Amino acid sequence: MARLKGPYIWEEHEYLHQEKTSDWYWSVGIIAVSATVLAIIFGNMLFALLLLLSAFSLALYASRKPDLVRFEVNLTGVIIGKTLYPYSSLHSFCVEDDSHINLQSKLILKSKKMAVHLLVIPLASTIDPKELRDFLFDHLPEDEHSEPLAQKVLEYLGF
């Protein structure tokens, strides 16, 4: 029996967007061209092409504004956008409450599926992390999870 009724519904951007300066784009371009020249010197044309395409894709992705995503935690599971993750497909959860250090709190769900191992969901400021934790505790076991290192690096770089 759930201690709290729920459901918890909020909208949040899929990631925190940081505007990139023209210096950032110049840096990416200079690094990409330098690495491409090195690849050509070493005779690896395919890698040179891959580097240029990667730099172009990175620049396009960096300028993209994040979408607003609807999140819902209810009695049947967790809904991200239009995708339902029933509690039976989830292994455990962790609520990182970083509001005391002026960072955004996050809900981290460990999935039983290997393709989507960890789901990191940003919590809106209107959602109380303690209430959400109590609600989820009735449906899933709580376990200590942390954000993947790659995601932390990307957030640091502004993605």
C-alpha angles and dihedrals in degrees: 000000000000116000091208126040105223146156100176111204127178143146123228137163113265089239139358107268119217118190112239120223124225087254089062091054092045090052092051090048095049093047091047094048092046092050090046092053090050091050090051091048089054090048098247103132095164091056090047090055091046091052093052093047091047093051091048091049091047092052092049093048092047092056094048117107115230119253122242107246127198116226127191132180111191141148094285100046144282122315119202111185102316096333120102118208105193116210088246089066093050125082103195145326142227129194113209106202104196096154091109090066094042095257126125115265117235139204112218118196124190111214127209088224117091095213092060103031102161127022113200112197122186113226121224117236088246092064116086107221092208093053092046090049091051091049094049092044088070091056107032138025115256117236134169110263131166133198114271113262091238091057092049090050091049091049090050090052091050103259 
